[in-house]
Amino acid sequence: MSLFRGPGTRLAALQMRIEPGERDENLARAAKLLSTAREREADLACLPATFATGLNFPTLRTDATTEDGPVVRFLAEQARTLGMHIAAGVLLSAGRDVFDAAVLVGPAGDPLGWYRRACVWEGESAYVSSGSPGEVIDTPVGRIGLQVSYDVRFPEASRHFLTQGADLVVCVANLFGPFSHPLRSICRARAADNECALVFASGVGENRFANMTYVGHSMIVDGLVQDARQDPEADILAEAGPGPHETVIDAEVHWRQRRKIRAGLPFHDDLRSTWTTIHGSRAR
């Protein structure tokens, strides 16, 4: 622990190959990657969206699990065994609805919070139900906001995290490669928008129904970098290399130091005054 920066928190993004519908195989892959993250002393490990099954429309309902189903029990067991927080994407069944969801599990094995993807594209709206913006989850490893895949394309989907004082946005993702060109810029923008760190944990592999591959390109971004003249890449704390390979990337952050930096910037207060001017009401 640094006297001035406070204790460090190690974040890990687990870039994982997801085999459609092969739950047991996918869970075994996830367990290996989680073990690697623990060896690197990660405090928070982040798995991709729908890491256990993939998101395939023909088998959507049979692949989905409940909040107390086998996928969540697996995450709880891993969190307890490894003694760390885990964020992961889960294809969630709730009554007649199926959600592309994310859950944050604590080291005691208990779910600390759920989020159901709010931004659903038109082509999947007949299969996947839309959720609503989630609240920041206060944990020993930071104040965390959850997002899933397509959410990252919309500034509005994470704007509330700024006013809630989020330290970190975790986006668990499974995005198609052909639409990936602006992804690096978008992740950097979302982190800067919300004056926080961002973990983008992405899957690799192929969606056979759509006949497209997933992008990978996991990264950890620092949205509080203000002066990058000496190093234009200063805000990229870790990044998976090119190619459809599994890997674990990690970076250490110091929340105490970062909160002091954020408190000295005008963006948070200026958002409130700008919102009042434009919309005639205060941002919440």
Tab-separated table of C-alpha atoms in Angstrom:
chain	number	residue	atom	x	y	z
A	1	MET	CA	0.000	0.000	0.000
A	2	SER	CA	1.215	3.497	-0.871
A	3	LEU	CA	0.959	6.109	1.883
A	4	PHE	CA	-0.273	8.737	-0.558
A	5	ARG	CA	-2.145	6.634	-3.099
A	6	GLY	CA	-3.842	4.267	-0.659
A	7	PRO	CA	-4.242	0.509	-1.131
A	8	GLY	CA	-4.090	-0.824	-4.657
A	9	THR	CA	-6.860	-2.762	-6.381
A	10	ARG	CA	-5.882	-5.157	-9.161
A	11	LEU	CA	-8.396	-5.445	-12.004
A	12	ALA	CA	-8.368	-8.309	-14.488
A	13	ALA	CA	-10.206	-8.728	-17.801
A	14	LEU	CA	-10.589	-12.354	-18.902
A	15	GLN	CA	-10.796	-12.676	-22.666
A	16	MET	CA	-12.409	-16.055	-23.191
A	17	ARG	CA	-13.394	-18.235	-26.123
A	18	ILE	CA	-17.101	-19.059	-25.873
A	19	GLU	CA	-18.431	-22.235	-27.507
A	20	PRO	CA	-22.156	-21.795	-28.284
A	21	GLY	CA	-24.324	-23.907	-26.007
A	22	GLU	CA	-21.379	-25.863	-24.515
A	23	ARG	CA	-21.901	-24.858	-20.906
A	24	ASP	CA	-19.656	-27.412	-19.215
A	25	GLU	CA	-16.771	-26.707	-21.588
A	26	ASN	CA	-17.188	-22.956	-21.168
A	27	LEU	CA	-17.275	-23.202	-17.373
A	28	ALA	CA	-14.052	-25.224	-17.443
A	29	ARG	CA	-12.406	-22.549	-19.606
A	30	ALA	CA	-13.627	-19.818	-17.271
A	31	ALA	CA	-12.273	-21.667	-14.219
A	32	LYS	CA	-8.784	-21.795	-15.756
A	33	LEU	CA	-8.823	-18.093	-16.598
A	34	LEU	CA	-10.113	-17.200	-13.126
A	35	SER	CA	-7.285	-19.246	-11.599
A	36	THR	CA	-4.785	-17.286	-13.699
A	37	ALA	CA	-6.330	-14.015	-12.517
A	38	ARG	CA	-5.997	-15.160	-8.900
A	39	GLU	CA	-2.332	-16.061	-9.490
A	40	ARG	CA	-1.846	-12.453	-10.584
A	41	GLU	CA	-3.464	-11.366	-7.306
A	42	ALA	CA	-6.539	-9.886	-8.949
A	43	ASP	CA	-9.117	-8.404	-6.585
A	44	LEU	CA	-11.757	-8.261	-9.316
A	45	ALA	CA	-11.887	-10.608	-12.307
A	46	CYS	CA	-14.252	-9.840	-15.193
A	47	LEU	CA	-15.600	-12.477	-17.583
A	48	PRO	CA	-17.318	-11.702	-20.930
A	49	ALA	CA	-21.046	-11.472	-21.622
A	50	THR	CA	-22.957	-14.788	-21.755
A	51	PHE	CA	-19.639	-16.499	-20.995
A	52	ALA	CA	-21.242	-19.860	-20.171
A	53	THR	CA	-23.450	-20.295	-23.254
A	54	GLY	CA	-23.048	-17.566	-25.825
A	55	LEU	CA	-26.091	-15.704	-27.141
A	56	ASN	CA	-27.734	-17.732	-29.895
A	57	PHE	CA	-31.348	-17.025	-30.770
A	58	PRO	CA	-32.440	-20.600	-31.696
A	59	THR	CA	-31.366	-21.964	-28.282
A	60	LEU	CA	-31.860	-18.831	-26.215
A	61	ARG	CA	-34.429	-20.172	-23.762
A	62	THR	CA	-32.726	-23.500	-23.179
A	63	ASP	CA	-29.371	-21.775	-22.637
A	64	ALA	CA	-30.722	-19.198	-20.163
A	65	THR	CA	-30.392	-19.714	-16.409
A	66	THR	CA	-32.103	-18.252	-13.367
A	67	GLU	CA	-30.522	-16.067	-10.677
A	68	ASP	CA	-29.973	-19.171	-8.552
A	69	GLY	CA	-29.175	-21.497	-11.468
A	70	PRO	CA	-25.999	-23.484	-12.235
A	71	VAL	CA	-24.061	-20.638	-13.873
A	72	VAL	CA	-24.511	-18.356	-10.878
A	73	ARG	CA	-23.694	-21.213	-8.496
A	74	PHE	CA	-20.463	-21.751	-10.451
A	75	LEU	CA	-19.540	-18.082	-10.073
A	76	ALA	CA	-20.326	-18.197	-6.348
A	77	GLU	CA	-18.132	-21.269	-5.854
A	78	GLN	CA	-15.257	-19.721	-7.806
A	79	ALA	CA	-15.492	-16.455	-5.878
A	80	ARG	CA	-15.422	-18.284	-2.534
A	81	THR	CA	-12.608	-20.630	-3.533
A	82	LEU	CA	-10.405	-17.922	-5.023
A	83	GLY	CA	-11.353	-15.210	-2.525
A	84	MET	CA	-12.053	-12.461	-5.040
A	85	HIS	CA	-14.853	-10.485	-6.656
A	86	ILE	CA	-16.098	-11.708	-10.034
A	87	ALA	CA	-18.145	-9.802	-12.617
A	88	ALA	CA	-19.641	-11.874	-15.415
A	89	GLY	CA	-22.262	-11.862	-18.133
A	90	VAL	CA	-25.164	-14.285	-17.675
A	91	LEU	CA	-27.978	-15.168	-20.059
A	92	LEU	CA	-30.743	-14.720	-17.509
A	93	SER	CA	-34.190	-16.291	-17.495
A	94	ALA	CA	-36.861	-14.395	-15.552
A	95	GLY	CA	-40.406	-15.600	-16.122
A	96	ARG	CA	-41.195	-15.221	-19.816
A	97	ASP	CA	-38.257	-12.866	-20.370
A	98	VAL	CA	-34.631	-13.573	-21.257
A	99	PHE	CA	-32.094	-10.875	-20.432
A	100	ASP	CA	-28.492	-10.329	-21.462
A	101	ALA	CA	-27.401	-9.610	-17.903
A	102	ALA	CA	-24.360	-9.046	-15.708
A	103	VAL	CA	-23.818	-10.014	-12.090
A	104	LEU	CA	-21.194	-9.002	-9.540
A	105	VAL	CA	-20.372	-11.737	-7.026
A	106	GLY	CA	-18.458	-11.082	-3.802
A	107	PRO	CA	-15.716	-13.287	-2.322
A	108	ALA	CA	-18.231	-14.798	0.095
A	109	GLY	CA	-20.138	-16.137	-2.915
A	110	ASP	CA	-23.111	-13.777	-2.643
A	111	PRO	CA	-24.412	-11.730	-5.603
A	112	LEU	CA	-23.803	-8.057	-4.782
A	113	GLY	CA	-25.802	-6.716	-7.690
A	114	TRP	CA	-27.442	-7.499	-11.031
A	115	TYR	CA	-27.855	-5.487	-14.205
A	116	ARG	CA	-29.963	-6.327	-17.270
A	117	ARG	CA	-28.795	-4.815	-20.566
A	118	ALA	CA	-30.820	-1.723	-21.384
A	119	CYS	CA	-29.645	-1.180	-24.977
A	120	VAL	CA	-31.088	-3.907	-27.205
A	121	TRP	CA	-30.718	-3.568	-30.961
A	122	GLU	CA	-33.793	-3.916	-33.138
A	123	GLY	CA	-32.760	-7.227	-34.673
A	124	GLU	CA	-32.702	-9.013	-31.313
A	125	SER	CA	-35.615	-7.305	-29.581
A	126	ALA	CA	-37.937	-10.213	-30.392
A	127	TYR	CA	-35.631	-12.526	-28.447
A	128	VAL	CA	-33.920	-10.453	-25.741
A	129	SER	CA	-35.828	-8.262	-23.295
A	130	SER	CA	-34.460	-4.846	-22.364
A	131	GLY	CA	-33.642	-3.835	-18.806
A	132	SER	CA	-33.087	-0.403	-17.289
A	133	PRO	CA	-30.047	1.578	-16.093
A	134	GLY	CA	-28.525	0.109	-12.945
A	135	GLU	CA	-27.187	1.640	-9.764
A	136	VAL	CA	-23.552	1.783	-8.716
A	137	ILE	CA	-22.618	-1.127	-6.443
A	138	ASP	CA	-20.521	-0.106	-3.430
A	139	THR	CA	-17.892	-2.786	-2.693
A	140	PRO	CA	-14.500	-3.108	-0.945
A	141	VAL	CA	-12.899	-3.049	-4.414
A	142	GLY	CA	-14.561	0.189	-5.501
A	143	ARG	CA	-17.881	1.683	-6.545
A	144	ILE	CA	-18.780	-0.362	-9.602
A	145	GLY	CA	-21.264	0.161	-12.409
A	146	LEU	CA	-22.159	-2.757	-14.694
A	147	GLN	CA	-22.805	-2.685	-18.432
A	148	VAL	CA	-23.273	-5.331	-21.107
A	149	SER	CA	-22.002	-5.336	-24.712
A	150	TYR	CA	-24.059	-2.942	-26.864
A	151	ASP	CA	-24.487	-0.510	-23.936
A	152	VAL	CA	-20.953	0.760	-24.512
A	153	ARG	CA	-22.043	2.375	-27.791
A	154	PHE	CA	-24.412	4.764	-25.968
A	155	PRO	CA	-23.103	7.557	-23.680
A	156	GLU	CA	-26.585	7.803	-22.152
A	157	ALA	CA	-26.374	4.236	-20.871
A	158	SER	CA	-23.580	5.132	-18.448
A	159	ARG	CA	-24.109	8.856	-17.803
A	160	HIS	CA	-25.744	8.225	-14.420
A	161	PHE	CA	-22.556	6.554	-13.179
A	162	LEU	CA	-20.801	9.939	-13.116
A	163	THR	CA	-23.339	11.496	-10.776
A	164	GLN	CA	-23.281	8.333	-8.641
A	165	GLY	CA	-19.519	8.618	-8.146
A	166	ALA	CA	-18.514	5.362	-9.855
A	167	ASP	CA	-14.854	4.382	-9.568
A	168	LEU	CA	-15.166	1.749	-12.256
A	169	VAL	CA	-17.457	0.711	-15.092
A	170	VAL	CA	-17.262	-2.969	-16.014
A	171	CYS	CA	-18.574	-3.778	-19.488
A	172	VAL	CA	-18.878	-7.515	-20.050
A	173	ALA	CA	-19.110	-7.922	-23.798
A	174	ASN	CA	-19.590	-10.162	-26.801
A	175	LEU	CA	-19.534	-7.832	-29.803
A	176	PHE	CA	-19.246	-8.823	-33.447
A	177	GLY	CA	-15.899	-8.212	-35.147
A	178	PRO	CA	-17.238	-6.481	-38.298
A	179	PHE	CA	-18.555	-3.616	-36.140
A	180	SER	CA	-15.453	-3.246	-33.992
A	181	HIS	CA	-13.482	-0.459	-35.680
A	182	PRO	CA	-14.453	2.389	-33.280
A	183	LEU	CA	-14.357	0.172	-30.187
A	184	ARG	CA	-11.047	1.419	-28.770
A	185	SER	CA	-12.103	5.047	-29.082
A	186	ILE	CA	-15.531	4.303	-27.607
A	187	CYS	CA	-14.099	2.587	-24.509
A	188	ARG	CA	-11.731	5.512	-23.941
A	189	ALA	CA	-14.602	7.955	-24.345
A	190	ARG	CA	-16.889	6.110	-21.897
A	191	ALA	CA	-14.140	6.101	-19.267
A	192	ALA	CA	-13.464	9.816	-19.798
A	193	ASP	CA	-17.198	10.631	-19.855
A	194	ASN	CA	-17.574	9.227	-16.356
A	195	GLU	CA	-14.188	10.185	-14.854
A	196	CYS	CA	-13.523	6.573	-13.939
A	197	ALA	CA	-11.692	3.427	-14.943
A	198	LEU	CA	-13.309	1.015	-17.386
A	199	VAL	CA	-12.816	-2.722	-17.815
A	200	PHE	CA	-13.950	-4.084	-21.172
A	201	ALA	CA	-13.968	-7.900	-20.864
A	202	SER	CA	-14.709	-9.396	-24.243
A	203	GLY	CA	-15.339	-12.825	-25.686
A	204	VAL	CA	-13.788	-14.468	-28.727
A	205	GLY	CA	-15.128	-17.246	-30.909
A	206	GLU	CA	-17.912	-17.482	-33.462
A	207	ASN	CA	-21.659	-16.970	-33.471
A	208	ARG	CA	-22.716	-19.642	-35.962
A	209	PHE	CA	-26.289	-18.363	-36.247
A	210	ALA	CA	-25.104	-14.886	-37.305
A	211	ASN	CA	-22.038	-16.317	-39.105
A	212	MET	CA	-19.798	-13.704	-37.473
A	213	THR	CA	-16.864	-13.804	-35.103
A	214	TYR	CA	-16.580	-11.938	-31.820
A	215	VAL	CA	-14.107	-9.097	-31.562
A	216	GLY	CA	-12.088	-9.811	-28.405
A	217	HIS	CA	-9.889	-6.734	-27.896
A	218	SER	CA	-10.364	-6.609	-24.121
A	219	MET	CA	-8.899	-3.557	-22.408
A	220	ILE	CA	-8.590	-1.632	-19.152
A	221	VAL	CA	-8.802	2.144	-19.523
A	222	ASP	CA	-8.106	5.097	-17.224
A	223	GLY	CA	-10.606	7.898	-17.834
A	224	LEU	CA	-8.856	10.357	-15.521
A	225	VAL	CA	-5.769	10.951	-17.665
A	226	GLN	CA	-5.781	14.674	-18.493
A	227	ASP	CA	-2.397	15.279	-20.139
A	228	ALA	CA	-1.185	12.659	-22.579
A	229	ARG	CA	1.208	14.835	-24.569
A	230	GLN	CA	4.195	12.739	-23.532
A	231	ASP	CA	2.352	9.440	-23.975
A	232	PRO	CA	-0.757	9.359	-26.197
A	233	GLU	CA	-1.504	5.861	-24.881
A	234	ALA	CA	-1.313	6.809	-21.192
A	235	ASP	CA	-4.975	6.009	-20.612
A	236	ILE	CA	-4.657	2.411	-21.868
A	237	LEU	CA	-3.593	0.510	-18.763
A	238	ALA	CA	-3.778	-2.947	-20.363
A	239	GLU	CA	-4.944	-4.296	-23.685
A	240	ALA	CA	-5.281	-7.703	-25.311
A	241	GLY	CA	-3.242	-8.118	-28.458
A	242	PRO	CA	-4.777	-8.705	-31.883
A	243	GLY	CA	-6.188	-12.101	-32.762
A	244	PRO	CA	-8.887	-14.432	-31.431
A	245	HIS	CA	-6.927	-15.782	-28.489
A	246	GLU	CA	-7.777	-16.278	-24.833
A	247	THR	CA	-5.800	-14.176	-22.401
A	248	VAL	CA	-5.881	-12.426	-19.045
A	249	ILE	CA	-4.877	-8.774	-18.820
A	250	ASP	CA	-4.592	-6.860	-15.562
A	251	ALA	CA	-3.750	-3.472	-14.086
A	252	GLU	CA	-3.547	-1.926	-10.632
A	253	VAL	CA	-5.470	1.188	-9.646
A	254	HIS	CA	-5.529	3.245	-6.450
A	255	TRP	CA	-9.019	4.508	-5.678
A	256	ARG	CA	-7.967	6.974	-2.945
A	257	GLN	CA	-5.610	8.759	-5.304
A	258	ARG	CA	-8.112	8.693	-8.151
A	259	ARG	CA	-10.917	10.143	-6.019
A	260	LYS	CA	-8.657	13.069	-5.070
A	261	ILE	CA	-7.905	13.707	-8.740
A	262	ARG	CA	-11.592	13.535	-9.635
A	263	ALA	CA	-12.521	15.921	-6.827
A	264	GLY	CA	-10.169	18.510	-8.317
A	265	LEU	CA	-11.797	18.424	-11.753
A	266	PRO	CA	-14.812	20.586	-12.692
A	267	PHE	CA	-16.636	18.072	-14.905
A	268	HIS	CA	-18.947	16.622	-12.250
A	269	ASP	CA	-20.257	20.022	-11.085
A	270	ASP	CA	-20.361	21.395	-14.618
A	271	LEU	CA	-22.544	18.473	-15.696
A	272	ARG	CA	-25.159	19.506	-13.149
A	273	SER	CA	-25.203	23.153	-14.231
A	274	THR	CA	-25.194	22.249	-17.930
A	275	TRP	CA	-28.047	19.783	-17.432
A	276	THR	CA	-30.052	22.452	-15.636
A	277	THR	CA	-29.435	24.961	-18.427
A	278	ILE	CA	-30.351	22.602	-21.252
A	279	HIS	CA	-33.125	20.517	-19.710
A	280	GLY	CA	-34.472	22.798	-16.997
A	281	SER	CA	-33.952	20.232	-14.236
A	282	ARG	CA	-31.048	19.039	-12.138
A	283	ALA	CA	-29.152	15.860	-12.982
A	284	ARG	CA	-29.669	13.193	-10.359
